[in-house]
């Protein structure tokens, strides 16, 4: 049986509403999931929300509500945003759901019974916003090395996970599995981190200090540290301990898509937790870069957040999705600016893609009575176009496998440019003037079919606009899109449909 494609996003904190960074990870996962479905792979796409811990408790306090109310209100914002952004997740997990709490409790109990967890004393520097203890040498100028904010000295009894016992194993595992942590720079970063001694991980908070978490099954005076709870979501949703058949199919063929800010928690905490639990490692941990604004990471706390729905109101959802995937090289930082969005929109989408559809539909209306024409014998120039489109399918899937999504899109848009040049070269309007009706029919069929086929490769990125494009070309996509990947699916006689531009040049807020 073929290996299913299981892809996850981080589960996002419900302390605030989603911004463009959360949307980016989620859209990337969606695009990968849609490409996998297009290839006929069994696909499970998981996203969700991280609802326990100090950040959420504090956000609730600030708003004068209890943490569960905070989570219930904010989760709707995430769910609505994903719906609006055409995110096609198969499951949405909330860490306050009983299905998750049960698994966390079972894991904790098992690790406690097997001596992987012990009670100890912790003294350290604690970063409140990051909810993490740091050692003296971790600090940068006396501040949190992650967020740069001041830390507090804290001593308390807590439970610890014997993470240090797995250091040598982890170094060896990463060295033996070159495509485990991607890209290469992040893999090296983790190996660098592991050159320093690895400490045991403090995995509880006393209820007296933080009440909002999953109580320890063997000591009600403590709740589980939010990261220890959150990471387990990936196995909960795959059916761990509940649906062994499903779990054995999905695990470990999973890709964790994350931002580089949470590389250590995934590559060190999660991997060692899995090892202690006795589960195999995920297939890939893929860390992407940050969206920045004038060089600074976009984040709520820095006050430079871009609301994804505001952008979608101006350019349309699919254009925003296209921009995010086309503009960033997976793994590197990218700068978000209205000018860059506008540039891509006007150039790639309005001029190249939208205009091609518009021209084609106009010509088919003018020369072929508004119906997809019956092609005659193909000339060399026609078969070259056909071959190019068929080769593009394989090339695109190869690029997707290599996670070079921006290059895949560049290639697809290059083919759109070729279809435009094909029309210039074959000049159906001249053929029409010369009374060569069959040649006109062949050219317009080939160009329309090339556009239909090329557009399949854009469908994972722009599902709604590509659906509209097909509708205009009189094509009803088959229920299994994979069946549309061959040349010759457009049906002669199908009526084409005129309409407003696919990507209007004049853009602005919806209201
Ligand atoms: O860390 N550019 O949740 P979180 C790109 N709950 N991506 C960004 C970004 C930016 N400027 N800002 C945020 C958590 N992200 C934990 C995760 S997983 C078991 C628990 C994205 O709400 C990126 O994916 O702080 C980053 O890793 C994530 O949001 C952090 O989301």
Short mmCIF file of N, CA and C and ligand atoms in Angstrom, two decimals, residues 10-13 19 21-22 24-25 50 55 227 230-231 233-234 258-262 266 288-291 297-299, ligand 1:
data_model
loop_
_atom_site.label_atom_id
_atom_site.label_comp_id
_atom_site.label_asym_id
_atom_site.label_seq_id
_atom_site.Cartn_x
_atom_site.Cartn_y
_atom_site.Cartn_z
N UNK A 10 1.94 23.92 13.01
CA UNK A 10 1.96 24.08 14.47
C UNK A 10 0.51 24.30 14.91
N UNK A 11 0.21 23.99 16.15
CA UNK A 11 -1.11 24.40 16.65
C UNK A 11 -0.88 25.78 17.26
N UNK A 12 -1.69 26.72 16.86
CA UNK A 12 -1.42 28.12 17.20
C UNK A 12 -2.05 28.50 18.55
N UNK A 13 -1.36 29.41 19.25
CA UNK A 13 -1.88 29.88 20.53
C UNK A 13 -3.15 30.69 20.31
N UNK A 19 -2.36 36.03 12.31
CA UNK A 19 -1.81 37.05 11.42
C UNK A 19 -1.18 36.37 10.21
N UNK A 21 1.72 35.46 9.37
CA UNK A 21 2.67 34.38 9.61
C UNK A 21 1.96 33.05 9.83
N UNK A 22 0.90 33.07 10.65
CA UNK A 22 0.12 31.84 10.86
C UNK A 22 -0.53 31.41 9.55
N UNK A 24 0.58 31.91 6.59
CA UNK A 24 1.60 31.39 5.67
C UNK A 24 1.83 29.90 5.91
N UNK A 25 2.10 29.52 7.17
CA UNK A 25 2.35 28.10 7.45
C UNK A 25 1.14 27.25 7.04
N UNK A 50 -3.50 25.65 20.21
CA UNK A 50 -2.78 25.33 21.43
C UNK A 50 -3.43 26.19 22.50
N UNK A 55 0.50 31.91 28.32
CA UNK A 55 0.14 32.95 27.35
C UNK A 55 -1.37 33.10 27.24
N UNK A 227 4.19 23.01 26.25
CA UNK A 227 4.83 22.38 25.08
C UNK A 227 4.74 20.86 25.12
N UNK A 230 1.28 20.22 24.05
CA UNK A 230 0.96 20.60 22.66
C UNK A 230 1.55 19.64 21.63
N UNK A 231 2.81 19.25 21.83
CA UNK A 231 3.48 18.42 20.81
C UNK A 231 2.76 17.08 20.61
N UNK A 233 -0.20 16.56 20.31
CA UNK A 233 -1.38 16.66 19.41
C UNK A 233 -1.17 15.90 18.11
N UNK A 234 0.08 15.85 17.66
CA UNK A 234 0.35 15.22 16.36
C UNK A 234 0.05 13.72 16.38
N UNK A 258 6.72 23.83 10.28
CA UNK A 258 6.79 24.77 11.41
C UNK A 258 7.54 26.02 10.97
N UNK A 259 7.49 27.06 11.80
CA UNK A 259 8.35 28.21 11.60
C UNK A 259 9.67 27.97 12.33
N UNK A 260 10.71 28.68 11.93
CA UNK A 260 12.03 28.42 12.52
C UNK A 260 12.10 28.79 14.00
N UNK A 261 11.11 29.57 14.50
CA UNK A 261 11.08 29.94 15.91
C UNK A 261 10.83 28.75 16.82
N UNK A 262 10.24 27.68 16.29
CA UNK A 262 9.93 26.54 17.16
C UNK A 262 10.67 25.28 16.70
N UNK A 266 10.56 21.26 18.44
CA UNK A 266 10.22 20.11 17.60
C UNK A 266 11.38 19.14 17.41
N UNK A 288 10.23 26.69 8.06
CA UNK A 288 10.30 27.80 7.10
C UNK A 288 10.78 29.07 7.80
N UNK A 289 11.07 30.07 6.99
CA UNK A 289 11.59 31.32 7.55
C UNK A 289 10.46 32.24 8.00
N UNK A 290 10.85 33.45 8.35
CA UNK A 290 9.86 34.43 8.83
C UNK A 290 9.44 35.36 7.72
N UNK A 291 8.21 35.77 7.81
CA UNK A 291 7.79 36.95 7.05
C UNK A 291 8.19 38.15 7.89
N UNK A 297 10.76 40.62 12.19
CA UNK A 297 9.78 39.54 12.16
C UNK A 297 8.38 40.11 12.37
N UNK A 298 7.45 39.64 11.57
CA UNK A 298 6.07 40.07 11.77
C UNK A 298 5.52 39.31 12.98
N UNK A 299 5.06 40.04 13.99
CA UNK A 299 4.44 39.37 15.13
C UNK A 299 3.51 40.34 15.82
O1 LIG B 1 4.53 28.62 18.77
N1 LIG B 1 6.55 34.47 9.67
O2 LIG B 1 2.28 29.00 18.44
P1 LIG B 1 2.26 30.46 17.79
C1 LIG B 1 6.26 33.18 9.40
N2 LIG B 1 1.63 27.09 20.06
N3 LIG B 1 5.59 32.37 10.24
C2 LIG B 1 5.18 32.87 11.40
C3 LIG B 1 5.44 34.20 11.77
C4 LIG B 1 6.15 35.02 10.84
N4 LIG B 1 6.43 36.30 11.06
N5 LIG B 1 4.90 34.41 12.99
C5 LIG B 1 4.31 33.23 13.36
C6 LIG B 1 3.34 28.32 18.91
N6 LIG B 1 4.47 32.30 12.40
C7 LIG B 1 2.97 27.03 19.60
C8 LIG B 1 3.18 25.89 18.63
S1 LIG B 1 3.12 23.28 17.99
C9 LIG B 1 3.00 21.85 18.82
C10 LIG B 1 2.90 24.52 19.20
C11 LIG B 1 3.95 30.92 12.40
O3 LIG B 1 0.82 30.86 17.78
C12 LIG B 1 5.05 29.89 12.33
O4 LIG B 1 4.53 28.69 11.86
O5 LIG B 1 3.23 31.35 18.45
C13 LIG B 1 5.43 29.76 13.78
O6 LIG B 1 6.16 28.58 14.03
C14 LIG B 1 4.06 29.73 14.42
O7 LIG B 1 3.31 30.69 13.64
C15 LIG B 1 4.03 30.10 15.88
O8 LIG B 1 2.69 30.19 16.28
#
